[in-house]
Structure formats: C-alpha cells, structure tokens
mmCIF file of C-alpha atoms in Angstrom:
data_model
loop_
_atom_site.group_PDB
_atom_site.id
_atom_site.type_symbol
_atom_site.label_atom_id
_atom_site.label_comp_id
_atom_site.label_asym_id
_atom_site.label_seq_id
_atom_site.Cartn_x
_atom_site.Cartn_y
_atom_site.Cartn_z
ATOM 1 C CA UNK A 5 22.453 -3.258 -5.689
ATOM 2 C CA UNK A 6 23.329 -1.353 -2.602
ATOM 3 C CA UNK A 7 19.494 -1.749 -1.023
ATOM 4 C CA UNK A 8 18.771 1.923 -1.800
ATOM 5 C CA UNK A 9 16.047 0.791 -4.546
ATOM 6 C CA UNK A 10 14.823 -1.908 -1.534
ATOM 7 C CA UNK A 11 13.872 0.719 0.739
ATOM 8 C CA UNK A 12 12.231 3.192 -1.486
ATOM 9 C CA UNK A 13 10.179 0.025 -2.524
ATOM 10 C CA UNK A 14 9.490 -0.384 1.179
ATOM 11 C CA UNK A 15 8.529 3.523 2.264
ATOM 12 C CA UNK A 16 6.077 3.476 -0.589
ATOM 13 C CA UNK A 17 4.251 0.315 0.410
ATOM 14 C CA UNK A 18 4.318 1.939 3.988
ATOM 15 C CA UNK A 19 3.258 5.433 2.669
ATOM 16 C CA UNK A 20 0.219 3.560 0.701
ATOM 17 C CA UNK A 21 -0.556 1.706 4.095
ATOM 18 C CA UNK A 22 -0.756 4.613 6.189
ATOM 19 C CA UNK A 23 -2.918 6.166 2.906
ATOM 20 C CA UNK A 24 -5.604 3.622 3.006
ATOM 21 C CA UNK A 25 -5.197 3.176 6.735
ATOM 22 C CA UNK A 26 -5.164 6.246 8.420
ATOM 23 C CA UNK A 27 -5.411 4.899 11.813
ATOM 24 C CA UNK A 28 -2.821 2.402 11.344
ATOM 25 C CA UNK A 29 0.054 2.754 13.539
ATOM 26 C CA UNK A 30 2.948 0.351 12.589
ATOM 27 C CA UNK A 31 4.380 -2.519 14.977
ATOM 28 C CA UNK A 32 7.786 -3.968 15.394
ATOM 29 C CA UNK A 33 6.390 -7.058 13.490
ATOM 30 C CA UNK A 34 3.823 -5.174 11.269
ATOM 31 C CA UNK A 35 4.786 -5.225 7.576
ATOM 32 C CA UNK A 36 3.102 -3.407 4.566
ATOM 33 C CA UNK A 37 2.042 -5.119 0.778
ATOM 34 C CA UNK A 38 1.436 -2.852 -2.043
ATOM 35 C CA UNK A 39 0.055 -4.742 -5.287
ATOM 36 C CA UNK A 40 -0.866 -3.565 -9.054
ATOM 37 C CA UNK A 41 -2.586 -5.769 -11.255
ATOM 38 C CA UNK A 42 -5.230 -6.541 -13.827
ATOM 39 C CA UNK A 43 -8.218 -7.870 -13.049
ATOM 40 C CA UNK A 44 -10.119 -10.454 -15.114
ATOM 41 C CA UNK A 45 -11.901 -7.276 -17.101
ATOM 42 C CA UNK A 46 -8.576 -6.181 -17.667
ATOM 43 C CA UNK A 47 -8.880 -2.655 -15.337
ATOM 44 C CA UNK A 48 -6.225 -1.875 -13.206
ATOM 45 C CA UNK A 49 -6.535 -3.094 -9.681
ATOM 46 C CA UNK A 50 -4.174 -1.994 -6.730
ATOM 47 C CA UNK A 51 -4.330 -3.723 -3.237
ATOM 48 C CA UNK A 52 -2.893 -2.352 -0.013
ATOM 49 C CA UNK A 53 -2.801 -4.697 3.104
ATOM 50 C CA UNK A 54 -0.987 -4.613 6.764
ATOM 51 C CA UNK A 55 0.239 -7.966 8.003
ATOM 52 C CA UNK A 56 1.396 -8.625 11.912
ATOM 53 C CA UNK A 57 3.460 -12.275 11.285
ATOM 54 C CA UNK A 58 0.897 -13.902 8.999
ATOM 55 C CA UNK A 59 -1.847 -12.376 10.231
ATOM 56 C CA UNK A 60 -3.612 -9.867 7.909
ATOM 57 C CA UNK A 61 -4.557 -6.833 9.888
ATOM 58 C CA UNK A 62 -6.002 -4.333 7.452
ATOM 59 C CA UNK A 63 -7.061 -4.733 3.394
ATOM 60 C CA UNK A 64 -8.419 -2.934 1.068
ATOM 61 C CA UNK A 65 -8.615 -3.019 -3.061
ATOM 62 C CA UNK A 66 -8.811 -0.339 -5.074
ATOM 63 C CA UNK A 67 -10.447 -0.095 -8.789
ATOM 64 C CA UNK A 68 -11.720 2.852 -11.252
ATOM 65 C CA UNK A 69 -11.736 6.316 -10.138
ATOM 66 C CA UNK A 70 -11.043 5.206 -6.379
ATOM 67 C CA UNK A 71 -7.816 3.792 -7.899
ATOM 68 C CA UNK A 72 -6.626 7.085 -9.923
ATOM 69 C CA UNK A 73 -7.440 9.062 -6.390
ATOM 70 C CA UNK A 74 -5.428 6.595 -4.035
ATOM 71 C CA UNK A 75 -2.280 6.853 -6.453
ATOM 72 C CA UNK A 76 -2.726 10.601 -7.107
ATOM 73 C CA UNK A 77 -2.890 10.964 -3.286
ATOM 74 C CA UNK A 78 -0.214 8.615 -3.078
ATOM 75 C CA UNK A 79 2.234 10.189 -5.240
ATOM 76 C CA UNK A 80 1.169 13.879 -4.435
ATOM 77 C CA UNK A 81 2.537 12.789 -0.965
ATOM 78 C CA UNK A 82 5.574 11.489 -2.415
ATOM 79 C CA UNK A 83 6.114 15.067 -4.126
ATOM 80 C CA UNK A 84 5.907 17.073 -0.968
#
C-alpha cells in the first residue's frame, strides 16, 4: 500500500475531532481516535477523542440520533 488509504484514515479521524471539538486546535504531539462499535444493546456507538502523548485531552461518545447527526455532519463535510 502506498500510505494513500493511511492518510485518508487519518484526515477523517482529524475532521471528526475538529467536529466534536470545535475549539480544538491540534499540537505537534496531539493525535486524533475515531471509533465505531456496538454497544452491549447492540446500537451503534461512535467515539471521538484527542490525545497529547498519552494524555486524553478531549472525549466524547456518540449514540442514537446524536450519532446519525455527527456522521451526517461528518460526511457532508467530507462532500464539500
């Protein structure tokens, strides 16, 4: 793989980070986590944190119709 799939990977999780963290503004160390699962109900659950190092900065977890309008947002901005 030439890394081109790596860094889309990568501006999404930043793109969802800036989403859910509007007042965010990235570091030199500052990395971005963008997680889908299931929860134990079996809904969809999406998580979006900042990390500095190891050190969590910023977290949040979305679920039911906050989750549809954080990926419709999120892929809307994609589309522009």
């Amino acid at each position: 793989m030439d890394g081109s799939g790596d860094r889309w990977i990568q501006a999404l999780q930043e793109r969802a980070a800036r989403l859910a963290f509007p007042d965010w503004r990235a570091g030199p160390d500052d990395w971005t986590s963008l997680y889908t699962s299931f929860g134990t109900d079996g809904a969809p659950v999406t998580e979006v944190a900042v990390y500095r190092g190891h050190e969590r900065l910023h977290h949040r977890r979305y679920t039911g119709a906050e989750l549809t309008r954080f990926w419709t947002l999120l892929i809307d901005s994609i589309a522009e």
